[in-house]
PDB file of C-alpha atoms in Angstrom:
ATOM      1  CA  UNK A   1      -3.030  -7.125 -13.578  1.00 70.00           C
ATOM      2  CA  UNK A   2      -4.931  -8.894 -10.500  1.00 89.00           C
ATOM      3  CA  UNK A   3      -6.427  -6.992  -8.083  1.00 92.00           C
ATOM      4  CA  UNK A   4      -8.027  -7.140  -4.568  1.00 95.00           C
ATOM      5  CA  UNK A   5     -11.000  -5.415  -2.815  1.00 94.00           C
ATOM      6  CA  UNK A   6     -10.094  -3.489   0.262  1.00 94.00           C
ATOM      7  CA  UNK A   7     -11.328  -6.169   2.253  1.00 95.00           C
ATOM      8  CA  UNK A   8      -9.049  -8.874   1.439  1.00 96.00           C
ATOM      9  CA  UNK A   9      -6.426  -6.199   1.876  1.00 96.00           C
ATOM     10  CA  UNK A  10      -7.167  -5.586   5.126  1.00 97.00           C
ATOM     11  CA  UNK A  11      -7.170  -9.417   5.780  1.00 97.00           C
ATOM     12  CA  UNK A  12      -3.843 -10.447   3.493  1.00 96.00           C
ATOM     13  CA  UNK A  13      -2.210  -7.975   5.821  1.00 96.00           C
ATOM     14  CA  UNK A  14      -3.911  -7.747   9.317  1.00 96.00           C
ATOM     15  CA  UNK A  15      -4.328  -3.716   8.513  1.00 96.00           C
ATOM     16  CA  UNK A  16      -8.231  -2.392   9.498  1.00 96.00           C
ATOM     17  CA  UNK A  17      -9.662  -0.810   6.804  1.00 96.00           C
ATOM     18  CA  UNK A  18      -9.913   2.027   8.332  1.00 96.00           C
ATOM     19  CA  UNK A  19      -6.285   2.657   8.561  1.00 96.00           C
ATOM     20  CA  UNK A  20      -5.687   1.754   4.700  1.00 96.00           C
ATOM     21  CA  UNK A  21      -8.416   4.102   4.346  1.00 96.00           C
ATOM     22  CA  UNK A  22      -5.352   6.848   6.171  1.00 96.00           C
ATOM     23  CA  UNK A  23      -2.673   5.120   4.486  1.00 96.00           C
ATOM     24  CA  UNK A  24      -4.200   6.488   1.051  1.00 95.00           C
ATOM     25  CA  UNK A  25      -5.051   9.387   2.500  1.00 95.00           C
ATOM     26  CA  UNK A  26      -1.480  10.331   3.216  1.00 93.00           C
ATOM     27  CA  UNK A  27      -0.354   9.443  -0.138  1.00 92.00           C
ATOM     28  CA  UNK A  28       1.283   5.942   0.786  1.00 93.00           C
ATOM     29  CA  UNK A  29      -1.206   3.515  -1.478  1.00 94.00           C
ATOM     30  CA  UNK A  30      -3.134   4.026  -4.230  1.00 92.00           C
ATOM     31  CA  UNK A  31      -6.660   2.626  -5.412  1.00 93.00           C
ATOM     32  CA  UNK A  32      -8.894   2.830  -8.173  1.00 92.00           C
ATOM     33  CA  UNK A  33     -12.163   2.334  -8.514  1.00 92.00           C
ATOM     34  CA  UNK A  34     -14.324  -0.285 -10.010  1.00 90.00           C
ATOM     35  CA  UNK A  35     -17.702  -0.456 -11.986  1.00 90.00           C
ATOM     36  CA  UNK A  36     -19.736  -1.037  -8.943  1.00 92.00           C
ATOM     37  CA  UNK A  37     -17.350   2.078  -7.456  1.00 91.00           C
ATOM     38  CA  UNK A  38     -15.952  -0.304  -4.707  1.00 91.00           C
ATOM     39  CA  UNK A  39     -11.981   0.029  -3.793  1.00 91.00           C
ATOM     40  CA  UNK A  40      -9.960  -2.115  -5.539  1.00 94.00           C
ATOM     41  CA  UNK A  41      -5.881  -2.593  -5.167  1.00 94.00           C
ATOM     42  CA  UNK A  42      -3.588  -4.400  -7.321  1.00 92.00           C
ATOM     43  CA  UNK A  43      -2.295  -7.432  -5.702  1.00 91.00           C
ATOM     44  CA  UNK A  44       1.504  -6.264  -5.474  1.00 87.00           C
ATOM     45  CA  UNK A  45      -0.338  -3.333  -2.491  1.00 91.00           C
ATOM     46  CA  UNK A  46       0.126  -6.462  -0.345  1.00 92.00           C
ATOM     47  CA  UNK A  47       3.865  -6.201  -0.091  1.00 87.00           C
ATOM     48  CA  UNK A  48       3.787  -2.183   0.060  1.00 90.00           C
ATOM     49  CA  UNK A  49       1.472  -2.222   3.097  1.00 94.00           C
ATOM     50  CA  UNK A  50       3.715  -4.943   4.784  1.00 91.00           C
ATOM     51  CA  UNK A  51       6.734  -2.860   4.487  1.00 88.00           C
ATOM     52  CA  UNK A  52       4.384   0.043   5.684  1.00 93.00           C
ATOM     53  CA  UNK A  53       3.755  -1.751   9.200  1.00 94.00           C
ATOM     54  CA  UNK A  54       7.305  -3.152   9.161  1.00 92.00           C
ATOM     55  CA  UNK A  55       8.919   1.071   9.191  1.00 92.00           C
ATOM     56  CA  UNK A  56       6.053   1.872  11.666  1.00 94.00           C
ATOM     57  CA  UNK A  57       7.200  -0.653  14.031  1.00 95.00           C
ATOM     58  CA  UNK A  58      10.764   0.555  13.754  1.00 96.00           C
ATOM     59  CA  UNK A  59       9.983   3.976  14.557  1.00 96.00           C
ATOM     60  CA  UNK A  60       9.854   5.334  11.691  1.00 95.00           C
ATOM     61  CA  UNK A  61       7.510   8.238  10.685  1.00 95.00           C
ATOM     62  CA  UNK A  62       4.514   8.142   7.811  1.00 93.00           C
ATOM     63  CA  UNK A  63       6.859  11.436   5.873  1.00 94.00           C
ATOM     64  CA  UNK A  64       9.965   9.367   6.264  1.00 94.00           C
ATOM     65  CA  UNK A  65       8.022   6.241   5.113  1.00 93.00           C
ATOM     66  CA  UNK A  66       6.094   7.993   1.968  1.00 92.00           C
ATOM     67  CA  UNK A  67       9.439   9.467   0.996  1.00 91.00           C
ATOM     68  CA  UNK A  68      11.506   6.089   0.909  1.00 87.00           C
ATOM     69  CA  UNK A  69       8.097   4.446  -0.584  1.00 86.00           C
ATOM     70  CA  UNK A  70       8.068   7.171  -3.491  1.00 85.00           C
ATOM     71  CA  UNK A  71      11.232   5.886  -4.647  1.00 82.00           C
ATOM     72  CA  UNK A  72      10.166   2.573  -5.103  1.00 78.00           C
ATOM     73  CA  UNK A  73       7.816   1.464  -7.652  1.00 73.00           C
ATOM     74  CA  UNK A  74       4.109   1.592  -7.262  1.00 69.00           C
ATOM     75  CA  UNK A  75       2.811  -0.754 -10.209  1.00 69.00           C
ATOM     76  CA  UNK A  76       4.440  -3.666  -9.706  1.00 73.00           C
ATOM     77  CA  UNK A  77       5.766  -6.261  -6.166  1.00 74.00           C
ATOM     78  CA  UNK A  78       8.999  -4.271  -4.709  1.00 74.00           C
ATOM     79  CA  UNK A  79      11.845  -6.854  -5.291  1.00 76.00           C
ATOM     80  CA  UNK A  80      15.656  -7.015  -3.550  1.00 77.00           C
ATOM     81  CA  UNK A  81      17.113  -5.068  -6.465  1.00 80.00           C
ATOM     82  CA  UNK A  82      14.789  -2.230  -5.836  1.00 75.00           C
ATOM     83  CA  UNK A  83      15.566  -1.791  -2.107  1.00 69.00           C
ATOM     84  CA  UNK A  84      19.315  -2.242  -3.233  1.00 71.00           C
ATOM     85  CA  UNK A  85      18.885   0.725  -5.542  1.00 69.00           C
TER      86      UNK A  85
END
């Protein structure tokens, strides 16, 4: 599995650190840590925060958005035949 630094998170996806700072703080995304304790998040956190801003933007709330988001998986990209399910 590939992952990212919280800084290249923030960049992929145009999200201040800061706010995916909240965003794990409410339960939506998940890190880990690595040896040199920094943040890290696999790749595939990309997609999740994208659909993240994407709900915000259409009004919905953070509870509505962690509820639909625990339904999907968390270890791996979302695909189509997730959201169908």
């Amino acid at each position: 599995m590939s992952f990212i630094l919280i800084g290249e998170l923030a960049a992929r996806t145009g999200v201040s650190v800061s706010a995916l700072h909240f965003y794990e703080r409410k339960g939506l995304i998940k890190s880990t840590r690595n040896d040199s304790n920094h943040r890290i998040f696999p790749r595939s956190i990309i997609r999740r925060v994208t659909v993240i801003q994407i709900a915000q933007k259409a009004g919905l709330t953070l509870r509505e958005i962690g509820s639909a988001l625990r339904e999907l998986p968390s270890e791996r990209v979302i695909s189509a035949g997730d959201w169908k399910t």
